[in-house]
Every structure is written in C-alpha cells, then in structure tokens.
Amino acid sequence: MKKVLCVVFFALLTISSAFSGGSNEADISKWPEREITVICPWAVGGVADVVNRTLATYGQEYLGVPVLATNELGAGGNVALTNYLKQGPNTYELIFGNEGCFSVTPNVAGGEAIQFTYDDFVPIINLYSAIFVMTADSTLGINDLDDLKEYGQNNRIKIAVNGVASAEAFLAMALMDNLGLEYDLVSYNGANLALDAAAKGETAFAISHQSQAAGNVEAGVLTPVVMFNEDGVDTELFKDVKGVGEYGFAEFYPNTCCLMTRKGTDPSVVEKIRNAYLEILKKPEVKDLYDELMIEINPMDAEEFKEHIDSVTAIVLSSK
Amino acid sequence: MKLIDSIDKWLDDTGEKLGKKTIRYNPDLIGAVLMFGLSVAFLLMMPSQIKLTETSTINARTFPRLVFMIVLVLSVLLFFKEIAKIVLKKGSASRELNLLVEVRALIIFVFIAMYYLLLEPIGFIASSIVFGICMTAYFRVRKWYYYAIVAACAIAVGLVFQYVLHVRLP
Amino acid sequence: MDVVIEGIRNLFHISNFIYMNIGLLLGMIFGAIPGLTVMLCIVLFLPFTYTMGPIPSFMFLLGIYCAGSYGGSISAILIKTPGTPHAAATMLDGYPMTQMGKSKKAMKIALYASTFGGLFSALVLLFFAPQVSKFARMMGTPEYFLICALGLTIIAGVSGKSLIKGVISGCIGLFIASIGVDPMTGGTRFIFNNINFYSGFDITICLIGLFALSEILMKSKRESIVKVSMDEVSKEDDSLSKSEYKRMAPPAILSAIIGVIVGIIPGTGASEASFFSYNAARSISKHRDEFGKGNIEGIAAAETANNAVTGATLIPLLTLGIPGDACVAILLGALMINGLTPGPNLFTTHGVTMYAIIIGLVFINIFMFLQGKYLTKLFAKIINIPISILTPVIAIFCFAGAFSVNTSVFDVGVSVFFAFMAYVLIKLDFPTVPILIGLVLGKTTEENFRRSLIISDGSWSIFASSPICIGFIILIIAALVFIFYSKMKEMKTESDN
C-alpha cells in the first residue's frame, strides 16, 4: 500500500513538472510557440500604451499567437527597462524603448545609477514618431517664445513634465537654458497629470504629446507655445505654432517608440516580429488611430534607430 | 500504519515535553531594542544607499531620515517607559513563548520556505503538491482523500493560471 | 435628456447584462481569494474585452471592479485574511464577529454596506458629475499632500493598545514604501545594488505576506476559527434589527461621502477611503470601545467607503483622463482602445455611450447585491472546511497570486519574508495594520509634499494656500488633539486602576 502511494506520488510529481514553464526554446524556427507580451514602460492610457494595446490586438493574425499588452511603471521607464535585463535572448517578452531612456537618462544628473545600456537591447521596429509640444495656462496669454521670454523675466518658470529624466524633460531644460530663463521641472506620474497641473495653474507650463494636450487646447484651457521640431505645425487645433528650430535652437528631436528585445536574440526572430508589425502598420484602422493620436508611422530598423539615438545623445552631451 | 502510529506517539510525547517549556520575555524591551538597532543601522546606511543629486534642503533623504528619527526616538521612549514600569513595579509587559507553538511555527515556516525554494527547480504544480501534502501531514491527517483534495487543488490552480489566465507559472 | 434615453436603450441588451454578471462573479471570486486581487483580475481579463464594444467591456470591467471591492471583505471576515488591501479595515471588526459565530451577519452587513456605497457613488456620478468634477479641479498638489497626512493620523486609530508601537509600525510601512526609485529624481533608495528592489515592493505582495501567509504561520496555535460552539453557529440568526440599522446609518452615510471625496482624488483609492471612514465612524460612535471587537458600525463604515469610491473614481477618469487608483488606470486604457478619449468634451462627443455606462453602473450594484445575497450562503460554508485543507490551499493561491503580479519568483520570496517579519512583530505586540497604511500612503504623501515645495519655491505657505488646505489642516489638528486627549484619558484610567 505504502509502495503504491509512493509510486503514485512520484508519478504525479513528474507529470506536473512537465507542466512547469521552463524557458528552453531550443528550436528557433518554431518561434513563437506561445503568447508574446509587449511591455509598455510608460503611463497607462498614454500614447505609447494606446498604440501598444491596439497593435497587440492584430498580433495573432500575423504572428500566430496572442500578443498581450501590459504596463510596468516607474521612473519614466527605467524600472521596466532595468527589470528587463533579467530576460534572456529570444524571450517572449518584448519592451518599448526611446531616446529618453538611452540618450537622455544616462547623460543627465543621476544617470550613473542606471543599470542598463543600449547594447543590452536589440531594436526590432520603431512604431511611431511624435512631436512634443509645450503648452501654457491660457490665462497667462503666452502664445509663443517671445511671450514666454517676457513672462520669464519676472517669474520663475515651472514646467510640469512626465519624469525629470525623460525625453521631454531634457527638451524643456535645453529650451530654458537657451532662453536664459530660471525654471524648475516639476515631475508628475504621467502626461495627463502634468497637463492637468498646468490647466489648474499649479505650474504654468506643461510638455506633452499633441494629442494629450488636444482636449485642453480645444477647451481653451491651455494654449500651445512652441513645438519641439524644426518648422512647427499648422493644423486646425494647433494653429500656426512655431517650432524651436525656427528660433535657431538645435535642441529638438522627434519622440520615438521602438519595440525591442533582449540582446542575443536570433536575427530570424527579430525579422519575424518586424515583418508582422510592418503588416499591422499598413492596416487602415491603425492609420486612423495614428491620425487621431497625431503621430506618424516611421518604422525605423535597428540601424536607423541607432542613428537616432546617437544624434539625440550628441544633442544632450553638447548642451551640457 | 504501525509506523504512522509510532510517529504519532513520538510527536505527541515530544509535543507534551515542549508544551511544558515556556520562555518569558518582555516584548516592549526587546521590541524597543530591535527598532532602535534597525533605525541606527539604516540611518548609517543612508548616505551610501541614497545618492543626492539635488541641492535643495528637502530631498530624497528627507523622508526616510525623518521616518527613522521618529522610530529612534519612539524606541528610546518605549524602552525607558518599560524600564520605569519595571523599576516602579507597575506591571511590566510580559509574554510567554510556548516552545511547542514556536516549534510548530518554525516547521510551517520551513515548509513555506521550502515551497518557495522548490518553485523554480520543480515547477509550481509539483512544489504546490509537495507543500500541500506536507501541510496536511503537519495537521496529522490520516484520511488519504484529504491529501488527494489538496493535490487536486494544486493542480487545478496551476492549470487555470497557466491555460486560462495565461500566467507563466514556474 | 434624449442622450440619456438613448443611453438607456443602448444599455438594455441582454449581452451587456450577461457580461456584467460574469464580471461581477469574477470580481467577487478574485476579491475573495487571498493572493488574487481585483487589479490582477482586471489585468488578466482586459484582453478579452478588446473584441467587445465599449458598453459591454465596461459593464464587464466595472463589474469586476465593484464586486472585487466587496469580495475582499469575505476572506477578511471569515479567515482574517483580507483579499484586497481595502478589506483590511473590514477585517478589524469582521473577523471578531466570525469568532463570535456571527459570520453570516458580518457578511450581510458587508454586502448591504457595499451596495449602499456603490449605489450612492453611481448616483453621484450620474447626477453630479460636473459639479464634483469642479470640486476635483480645485484640489491640487498641496491638497493631496494634506489629505494623505490626514490619512496617516489614522495609524493612531488602528494601533490598538500602544500608540508608540503603532506609529513605529506605520514608520516601517513608510520606509518600505520609499525603497526603490525616488519618484521625484529617479535616483535609487535602499536597493543594495539588487536589481529586484528597483521597482520597490508592490502592495499586493506585502499584503499577501503580512496578512495571508503570516496568518498561516499563526496556525501553529491550532486554534479553531470560531470560538463558540458549532451549535450556536448553525443557529445563527443573521437578521438585522431596526436598532442595528439605525446604528449603522450615520457611519454609512458619512463613509459614503468620504468614499466619494477620496474617489475623486487621483492617487487615493479604496484603501484610503476605508481607513478614513473606519476612523471617522469610530470618532462619532457611541460604542467607541467596541471597535476592533466586532462592532457592526466598523464593518458598515469600511465597506460603504470602499464601494463608494467606485463611481466617484470614474469622474476624474472620464473628465480629465486622470485615474483615481491603479485599477482604474487600466480602465483608462480600455477607454482609449474604444476610441473614448477622456477630456472635457467626452460627454458631448460620446454622450450616449457615457450615459449607458454610468446608468449601467447603477445596475451593476443592484446585481452585485443579488449575486452577493445568493453567494453569501455559499461563502459562509468556508469556515466549515477543515483547516488541514483550507490552510495549504490558501497558501497555494497566495504563491500563485504573488508570482502573477510581476511574473517573478523573487516577489514570492518577498512575501515569505514579510510573513516572517509580521510573525516577529506580532510576537513583540506590534500591530501590523499600520504597516499597511504606511505602505499605501507613503509614496503619495512624500511625492506631493516635495512637489508642493518645488512649486512654491520652498515656501511652506503653500499648504495654507486654499480654503480646502486650511480645512484639511484643521482636520489634522483635530485628529491629533483627539488622539492626544484619548491617550491622556487612557493613562488617567490606568493610573486610577
């Protein structure tokens, strides 16, 4: 009786061990064999998060497995990127990265504590490019950089940003330094909260994506001041808004969102994911979403993304 | 079954012997000393653990420092309050540690720790079955179907998480 | 008005009600099982909603959210293990009632209170959203700090006999909350170069260790849960008398209002609401000494508040795109996927869908009540399950739940460590609930404090810069005076004896 029990017990153990999730994917040609998770390291409901969740719904069609979108928040993306170092090559978890993580954060104050580097990741495809905009509390009547400079002569400028070591925070710092104004960056946990702070008059200014500010601009609560690009924009909502390039400043760059995997991943795996997402980006529903979010399709590959990172790093280092 | 009976008897006898042994202690004094030690240790560790990048007076160290200073002061207060009670014979705090209860707790803790350590080597379902059987055995259960129920629950939880909820358990 | 009628018409499809009830059931189960939380449920089932339209997906997700708020109370009451953080306040008086053989009554109160809170909140959302939104707009960073500071004074109320030990426990919680990355500068704090500490400790992991796993260690005492005879338990009369209803009415109404106010503030949610209300109920109660020993007002207050948050938290979410707590943040993602961009114009551009969802919330609470009534009888049988089966099964759920939060085995180890820490603290007579309060409030309090000082260029006057701020300061001073006065009274009674 006891012997039978022992045998059954060990049989159960062996069978159940078979169910245990080990990561021994030896056959690369069969990748992916189970669901893929894409981690967005930024705010829930933000532009990257919405893009992630929407594109993930088409994943099964092109990759043959479900693609799950998830978030991992903290320190403007640093927490998720640091935790990602625990992943191995050919992992089923992918992550987003951008110039904020690789060009700005390591090169600003506190950067020595960063535990990851660009080389720990392999870029697969950039999902979009977007332009940041600075908006102001509409009661201040600030519509361009000249108004801003005038305001800044008598007031210490408070700018609400989504994390002090982020891509947008650097843009704010560089602009203020170029204008020779005194400022403080006030960190919030998400662009929506930063915009709300500006709308309430708590800080006078905020930096965000255009679509995030759209609601407040439309309602007349915030006014756009400047775009962080060469030529500005002129759309229905953002009428005749100049770009920092037009004032002769060089510190601007587009915001990107690159889908990445862990270093050492087999090139065929990278190719598979890239091709799948290229197809997804062609879908009309995705194009509509991008129009609504005021972002552009810009499927940079690894080389192009590295160039982008290097150029932003150069901008950051030169302004130090 | 004879083996199980003799194990049971040995457990009962040991239990009785341990049950009679108690250790008296003053939770307030020990607590105060422990908290004092921890707060001093963390205050000393603070410069190396929190690097300052800002120049403002209120910075990344402010809150943790404030918190540990409060703990420091309160643990000293607690310590002297208790000493005063002892000296003035006003009824100091006193608790009893029953060795039997503590040994049992230690055994449960060992099972839990073992469960945690086995998660990666043998997987969630297998380690849950092992843990479940150990815990049920700890309660000195003789009915075999209790063990079967616990094992079945372990398997069910593992399968639901893995295949329904898509959570990759180890 | 047409919009509302059109909204009702869109709501009344059988599929919406089916999804609603599935969500309610799932929420109740996840909320009730220690180790599984509402947040986990929403995260795991969110992908299923991508193919549903906006109304069915919100009926499903809100069903999970509301039922989860109630479900946590079930395990808190029956096995002293809160299924969710906000059930910890319910546990304080719920579990003693179970020990007295009154578990069915306790669960009935929890259900009625939850339904009342949820309906109150849903009706506020339906009729007063614009006004409440205006009030939310008036709250800024210094106000958020002061409300958190007020929250910290609750530690005194849940410290039990020793205020000193309670405050120390609270400080432990505050310290643990600061481990990881500094939210204002991005620098690291107390991570000891260990990558696993980088993201700090998730509150669910701590909850599982502090309350669920530590409770298993306490099973070493081999006491049965119920301290009265099984005969008395089976004869339990769970009906509530008129006088009991009368007793619960004031704390319930007060808690509903507190829950709504807390709900509209970003960063604070059901946990804060339930503790605030518990404390407030204790202050206004004529049976103050019974709190912590099985007082029905305590359960009523905590449960009303944590469900009153549900509707109110949608107000800043829908009007400003600002989530009230982490669970609701996920709902923000669901909104965006369905093309519903939050903002001042949401009700004009998608009025029909919005009203359908809001009216649907009223029905969600009604169905939660119906499901709860039926399921309570089933849940009450849990205490009949032999401890030898119940204990390992709870532990298995805890391990699965702790792992699922971040798909990390290390987190399970953290839970185990917290269980050990809680055990040691209990042996030294330190209360563990204040640790939870410190954990819940720590980050938000510090962030808002430091942010306020940056905004004001270091001037502390920002904390008295608005009527709301001054109001909170008065409340904080009143709370501290009350604590001091109670302590003095206690010490006087002790020395008289």
XYZ file of C-alpha atoms in Angstrom, chain C:
497
model
C -32.385 64.149 -21.968
C -32.511 62.423 -25.360
C -28.946 61.386 -24.826
C -29.838 59.720 -21.547
C -32.767 57.845 -23.069
C -30.634 56.745 -25.995
C -28.012 55.648 -23.494
C -30.558 53.540 -21.604
C -31.662 51.981 -24.861
C -28.090 51.085 -25.766
C -27.553 49.622 -22.325
C -30.570 47.325 -22.366
C -29.168 44.498 -24.451
C -29.054 41.075 -22.888
C -25.364 40.690 -23.731
C -24.440 43.709 -21.621
C -26.155 42.219 -18.616
C -24.538 38.839 -19.175
C -21.053 40.373 -19.310
C -21.939 42.456 -16.263
C -22.788 39.413 -14.237
C -19.777 37.438 -15.404
C -17.588 40.367 -14.390
C -19.320 40.593 -11.012
C -18.778 36.905 -10.337
C -15.131 37.007 -11.378
C -14.542 40.146 -9.308
C -16.118 38.580 -6.263
C -14.048 35.418 -6.601
C -10.776 37.238 -7.188
C -11.520 39.692 -4.415
C -12.394 36.930 -2.002
C -9.405 34.684 -2.589
C -6.316 35.859 -0.728
C -3.435 36.088 -3.140
C -5.661 37.162 -6.001
C -6.688 40.787 -6.272
C -9.084 42.932 -8.269
C -6.140 44.519 -10.062
C -4.892 41.125 -11.187
C -8.360 40.170 -12.382
C -8.765 43.315 -14.437
C -5.287 42.978 -15.936
C -5.802 39.315 -16.825
C -9.246 39.737 -18.350
C -8.687 43.048 -20.114
C -7.501 41.411 -23.361
C -10.812 39.546 -23.546
C -12.601 42.877 -23.837
C -10.773 44.065 -26.917
C -13.277 42.458 -29.238
C -16.310 43.673 -27.284
C -17.764 47.116 -27.839
C -17.326 49.893 -25.267
C -20.524 49.274 -23.329
C -20.169 45.509 -22.787
C -16.462 45.825 -21.998
C -17.131 48.474 -19.379
C -20.010 46.536 -17.866
C -17.614 43.599 -17.574
C -14.664 45.569 -16.169
C -16.731 47.725 -13.825
C -18.492 44.573 -12.659
C -15.113 43.140 -11.706
C -14.087 46.391 -10.025
C -17.237 46.816 -7.907
C -17.581 43.179 -6.922
C -13.893 42.999 -6.114
C -14.286 45.868 -3.682
C -16.957 43.868 -1.894
C -15.340 40.444 -2.387
C -12.239 41.298 -0.395
C -14.357 41.566 2.709
C -15.384 37.911 2.512
C -11.997 36.435 3.314
C -11.223 39.321 5.653
C -14.285 38.454 7.704
C -14.087 34.667 7.524
C -10.386 33.876 7.744
C -8.748 37.128 8.888
C -7.006 37.418 5.539
C -8.028 40.455 3.506
C -8.427 39.517 -0.143
C -7.625 43.095 -1.127
C -5.835 45.927 0.727
C -9.017 47.851 1.378
C -10.577 44.922 3.171
C -8.028 45.272 5.965
C -10.260 47.798 7.744
C -13.218 45.420 7.430
C -11.116 42.663 8.953
C -10.659 44.625 12.177
C -14.276 44.128 13.177
C -15.357 41.456 10.731
C -13.135 38.687 11.984
C -14.034 39.135 15.663
C -17.657 38.733 14.603
C -16.805 35.430 12.942
C -15.096 34.331 16.114
C -18.337 35.046 17.953
C -20.200 32.851 15.488
C -21.766 35.791 13.671
C -20.044 35.420 10.316
C -23.269 35.449 8.277
C -24.362 38.683 9.911
C -20.990 40.256 9.284
C -21.099 39.299 5.620
C -24.657 40.547 5.322
C -23.618 43.931 6.710
C -20.667 43.998 4.336
C -22.942 43.292 1.367
C -25.592 45.840 2.314
C -22.962 48.478 3.070
C -21.110 47.798 -0.184
C -24.306 48.067 -2.199
C -25.305 51.272 -0.457
C -21.871 52.805 -1.047
C -21.794 51.689 -4.665
C -25.289 52.997 -5.445
C -24.592 56.299 -3.700
C -21.454 56.697 -5.775
C -23.166 55.700 -9.037
C -25.952 58.223 -8.439
C -23.428 60.969 -7.633
C -21.704 60.135 -10.905
C -24.996 60.231 -12.787
C -26.408 63.449 -11.389
C -23.487 65.442 -10.046
C -20.517 64.596 -12.237
C -19.963 68.165 -13.496
C -20.152 69.695 -10.000
C -17.949 67.010 -8.482
C -15.514 67.443 -11.314
C -15.325 71.147 -10.496
C -14.520 70.276 -6.902
C -11.855 67.842 -8.090
C -10.390 70.631 -10.164
C -9.925 72.724 -7.047
C -7.721 70.097 -5.470
C -4.074 70.383 -6.255
C -0.753 69.008 -5.067
C -0.770 70.630 -1.586
C -4.337 69.436 -1.007
C -3.356 65.898 -1.959
C -0.475 66.021 0.489
C -2.697 67.187 3.322
C -5.267 64.521 2.690
C -2.523 61.889 2.822
C -1.180 63.425 6.008
C -4.678 63.213 7.453
C -4.681 59.600 6.383
C -1.516 58.938 8.337
C -3.225 60.051 11.542
C -5.453 57.003 11.166
C -2.497 54.965 12.347
C -3.413 56.030 15.839
C -6.877 54.570 15.446
C -5.661 51.151 14.403
C -2.718 50.892 16.774
C -4.588 49.026 19.436
C -3.214 49.463 22.912
C 0.139 51.003 22.193
C 0.223 54.205 20.182
C 4.023 54.198 20.217
C 4.191 50.762 18.652
C 1.513 51.698 16.146
C 3.469 54.715 14.995
C 6.648 52.638 14.745
C 4.770 50.119 12.590
C 3.462 52.946 10.453
C 7.019 54.210 10.048
C 8.138 50.749 8.949
C 5.444 50.886 6.279
C 6.542 54.368 5.198
C 10.141 53.208 4.935
C 9.276 50.139 2.869
C 7.266 52.394 0.541
C 10.372 54.507 -0.066
C 12.528 51.586 -1.186
C 13.196 51.582 -4.893
C 13.289 54.580 -7.152
C 12.742 58.101 -5.840
C 9.683 59.350 -7.754
C 10.942 62.926 -7.960
C 14.558 62.481 -9.051
C 14.746 58.941 -10.366
C 17.633 58.101 -8.025
C 17.659 54.811 -6.142
C 16.984 54.329 -2.460
C 17.988 51.321 -0.381
C 18.187 48.899 -3.277
C 21.510 47.447 -2.102
C 22.504 47.072 -5.746
C 19.902 44.394 -6.159
C 18.003 44.730 -9.414
C 14.959 43.094 -7.823
C 14.460 46.013 -5.433
C 14.458 48.542 -8.229
C 10.713 48.736 -8.571
C 10.105 48.710 -4.850
C 7.550 46.437 -3.240
C 4.125 46.041 -4.755
C 1.418 46.462 -2.156
C -0.222 43.184 -3.128
C 2.987 41.275 -2.406
C 3.283 42.922 1.001
C -0.373 42.289 1.756
C -0.045 38.599 0.949
C 2.965 38.267 3.227
C 1.814 40.497 6.078
C -1.666 39.107 6.441
C -2.247 35.934 4.463
C 0.991 33.975 4.880
C 1.595 35.228 8.420
C -1.866 34.022 9.355
C -0.794 30.578 8.155
C 2.224 30.732 10.453
C -0.159 31.542 13.288
C -1.897 28.250 12.596
C 0.814 26.821 14.790
C -1.549 27.580 17.645
C -4.068 25.133 16.146
C -6.997 27.123 17.448
C -10.223 26.804 15.546
C -11.500 29.975 13.965
C -14.803 30.020 15.753
C -14.597 30.417 19.486
C -18.180 29.440 20.239
C -19.810 26.080 19.823
C -20.849 24.883 16.379
C -24.444 24.641 17.621
C -24.562 28.357 18.176
C -23.061 28.933 14.738
C -25.626 26.818 12.938
C -28.421 28.534 14.797
C -27.018 31.952 13.839
C -29.686 34.488 13.190
C -28.284 36.843 10.627
C -31.222 39.244 10.599
C -30.588 42.867 11.445
C -32.850 44.633 13.884
C -34.225 48.133 13.405
C -31.938 49.489 16.075
C -28.935 47.947 14.327
C -29.920 49.624 11.073
C -30.285 52.877 12.972
C -26.828 52.432 14.467
C -25.219 51.817 11.087
C -26.941 54.667 9.244
C -24.748 57.598 10.394
C -21.388 55.886 9.774
C -22.654 54.554 6.443
C -23.757 57.955 5.185
C -20.570 59.615 6.419
C -18.476 56.876 4.815
C -20.307 57.203 1.523
C -19.448 60.896 1.415
C -15.835 60.237 2.433
C -15.601 57.492 -0.196
C -16.811 59.838 -2.924
C -14.368 62.583 -1.914
C -11.437 60.172 -1.752
C -12.526 58.615 -5.037
C -12.270 61.846 -6.955
C -8.719 62.466 -5.778
C -6.094 60.925 -8.027
C -3.659 58.651 -6.231
C -6.008 57.767 -3.401
C -8.480 54.931 -3.651
C -10.495 52.356 -1.814
C -7.827 51.526 0.767
C -7.519 55.101 1.977
C -11.291 55.569 1.889
C -11.975 52.515 4.015
C -9.454 53.503 6.684
C -10.579 57.123 6.762
C -14.174 56.072 7.174
C -13.386 53.470 9.796
C -11.617 56.127 11.793
C -14.369 58.678 11.269
C -17.020 56.150 12.289
C -15.072 55.421 15.446
C -14.906 59.104 16.295
C -18.653 59.649 16.001
C -19.696 56.351 17.541
C -21.359 55.965 20.926
C -19.842 52.483 21.145
C -16.271 53.534 20.526
C -14.772 50.901 22.807
C -16.322 48.095 20.833
C -14.350 48.933 17.714
C -11.907 46.157 16.970
C -14.029 43.663 18.886
C -16.861 43.037 16.441
C -18.630 46.375 16.035
C -21.164 46.446 13.176
C -20.522 50.155 12.595
C -16.897 49.410 11.788
C -17.795 46.945 9.054
C -20.521 49.216 7.706
C -18.154 52.185 7.532
C -15.267 50.388 5.851
C -17.380 48.571 3.277
C -19.539 51.560 2.380
C -16.465 53.650 1.780
C -14.551 51.242 -0.399
C -17.525 50.804 -2.713
C -18.416 54.494 -2.661
C -15.067 55.038 -4.344
C -16.067 53.048 -7.437
C -18.362 55.539 -9.124
C -16.582 58.643 -7.881
C -13.230 57.495 -9.212
C -14.686 57.467 -12.715
C -15.297 61.210 -12.549
C -11.678 62.387 -12.856
C -11.046 59.457 -15.180
C -13.743 60.425 -17.661
C -13.453 64.182 -17.412
C -9.693 64.599 -17.034
C -8.151 61.278 -18.015
C -6.725 61.005 -14.529
C -7.191 57.634 -12.850
C -8.094 57.573 -9.170
C -6.128 54.422 -8.461
C -4.095 51.749 -10.186
C -7.094 49.532 -11.072
C -8.909 52.383 -12.668
C -5.771 53.291 -14.590
C -6.254 50.079 -16.532
C -9.799 51.193 -17.321
C -8.262 54.281 -18.897
C -6.517 52.010 -21.366
C -9.841 50.320 -22.097
C -11.427 53.729 -22.753
C -8.735 54.722 -25.214
C -8.903 51.445 -27.124
C -12.586 52.034 -27.708
C -11.870 55.490 -29.050
C -13.234 57.264 -25.969
C -10.645 59.942 -25.260
C -11.190 61.333 -21.776
C -11.461 65.065 -21.552
C -13.917 67.899 -21.074
C -15.607 67.002 -24.367
C -16.156 63.301 -23.795
C -19.769 63.745 -22.768
C -20.533 65.858 -25.803
C -18.847 63.636 -28.363
C -19.831 60.264 -26.884
C -22.720 61.174 -24.620
C -24.850 58.139 -25.407
C -22.113 55.636 -24.590
C -21.142 57.528 -21.439
C -24.664 57.624 -20.072
C -25.119 53.956 -20.924
C -22.018 53.153 -18.883
C -22.996 55.359 -15.946
C -26.543 54.016 -15.753
C -25.064 50.559 -16.176
C -23.049 51.187 -13.008
C -26.296 51.547 -11.069
C -27.402 48.146 -12.341
C -24.007 46.670 -11.571
C -24.505 47.496 -7.903
C -28.020 46.047 -7.943
C -26.821 42.796 -9.490
C -23.861 42.713 -7.108
C -26.368 42.772 -4.272
C -28.380 39.920 -5.783
C -25.348 37.778 -6.517
C -23.888 38.534 -3.106
C -27.076 37.537 -1.306
C -27.069 34.185 -3.008
C -23.349 33.557 -2.750
C -23.004 34.628 0.884
C -24.596 31.371 1.986
C -22.016 29.501 -0.060
C -19.117 31.564 1.206
C -20.145 31.165 4.831
C -19.546 27.439 4.457
C -15.842 28.157 4.011
C -15.264 28.151 7.732
C -16.566 24.599 7.740
C -13.734 23.423 5.528
C -11.145 21.643 7.662
C -8.118 23.777 8.432
C -5.876 20.991 7.163
C -7.264 21.529 3.663
C -8.021 25.252 3.819
C -4.574 26.314 5.017
C -2.440 24.765 2.261
C -4.949 25.791 -0.419
C -4.812 29.426 0.746
C -1.022 29.275 0.670
C -1.070 27.888 -2.878
C -3.326 30.724 -4.008
C -1.060 33.214 -2.250
C 2.014 31.915 -4.041
C 0.258 31.943 -7.407
C -1.058 35.433 -6.793
C 2.226 36.846 -5.532
C 4.004 35.414 -8.574
C 1.414 36.752 -11.023
C 1.828 40.397 -10.093
C 5.176 40.766 -11.872
C 5.741 37.203 -13.083
C 8.566 36.999 -10.592
C 9.627 34.251 -8.221
C 11.553 36.863 -6.223
C 8.264 38.507 -5.286
C 7.115 35.253 -3.735
C 10.266 35.319 -1.635
C 9.452 38.878 -0.604
C 6.015 37.747 0.553
C 7.595 34.963 2.577
C 9.961 37.453 4.181
C 7.071 39.773 5.035
C 5.267 36.846 6.616
C 8.277 36.163 8.813
C 8.555 39.870 9.676
C 4.863 40.056 10.555
C 5.186 36.982 12.764
C 8.086 38.504 14.700
C 6.246 41.820 15.042
C 3.104 40.088 16.303
C 5.168 38.268 18.908
C 6.525 41.624 20.012
C 2.994 43.067 20.161
C 3.438 45.433 17.233
C 0.230 45.968 15.211
C 0.552 45.119 11.507
C -2.302 47.190 10.056
C -0.340 50.473 10.434
C 2.374 48.975 8.224
C -0.252 48.664 5.518
C -1.336 52.272 5.985
C 2.280 53.431 5.731
C 2.753 51.349 2.592
C -0.414 52.619 0.949
C 0.146 56.282 1.730
C 3.941 56.564 1.821
C 4.805 57.331 -1.798
C 1.873 59.644 -2.487
C 2.466 61.621 0.705
C 6.152 62.176 0.013
C 5.690 62.919 -3.689
C 3.029 65.515 -3.115
C 4.961 67.084 -0.257
C 8.142 67.530 -2.262
C 6.288 68.583 -5.388
C 4.398 71.244 -3.427
C 7.650 72.723 -2.170
C 9.117 72.827 -5.675
C 6.014 74.610 -6.930
C 6.158 77.132 -4.098
C 9.939 77.598 -4.306
C 10.381 76.151 -0.842
C 7.681 78.188 0.849
C 5.607 76.195 3.358
C 2.762 78.675 2.988
C 1.563 76.666 0.002
C -0.004 74.281 2.485
C -2.379 77.011 3.638
C -2.961 78.488 0.211
C -6.604 77.498 -0.267
C -9.749 77.028 1.839
C -9.559 73.286 1.210
C -5.977 73.193 2.510
C -6.955 75.091 5.618
C -9.904 72.767 6.082
C -7.618 69.734 5.993
C -5.132 71.353 8.366
C -7.957 71.911 10.840
C -8.995 68.264 10.462
C -5.404 67.104 11.026
C -5.057 69.256 14.134
C -8.424 67.992 15.369
C -7.316 64.406 14.780
C -4.044 64.942 16.666
C -5.836 66.662 19.539
C -8.335 63.823 19.692
C -5.553 61.233 19.763
C -3.697 63.116 22.479
C -6.855 63.562 24.539
C -7.768 59.868 24.276
C -4.272 58.886 25.339
C -4.391 61.165 28.347
C -7.777 59.755 29.311
C -6.460 56.233 28.952
C -3.410 56.917 31.057
C -5.593 58.515 33.723
C -7.896 55.469 33.801
C -4.883 53.192 34.055
C -3.336 55.075 36.942
C -6.716 55.231 38.717
C -6.937 51.446 38.446
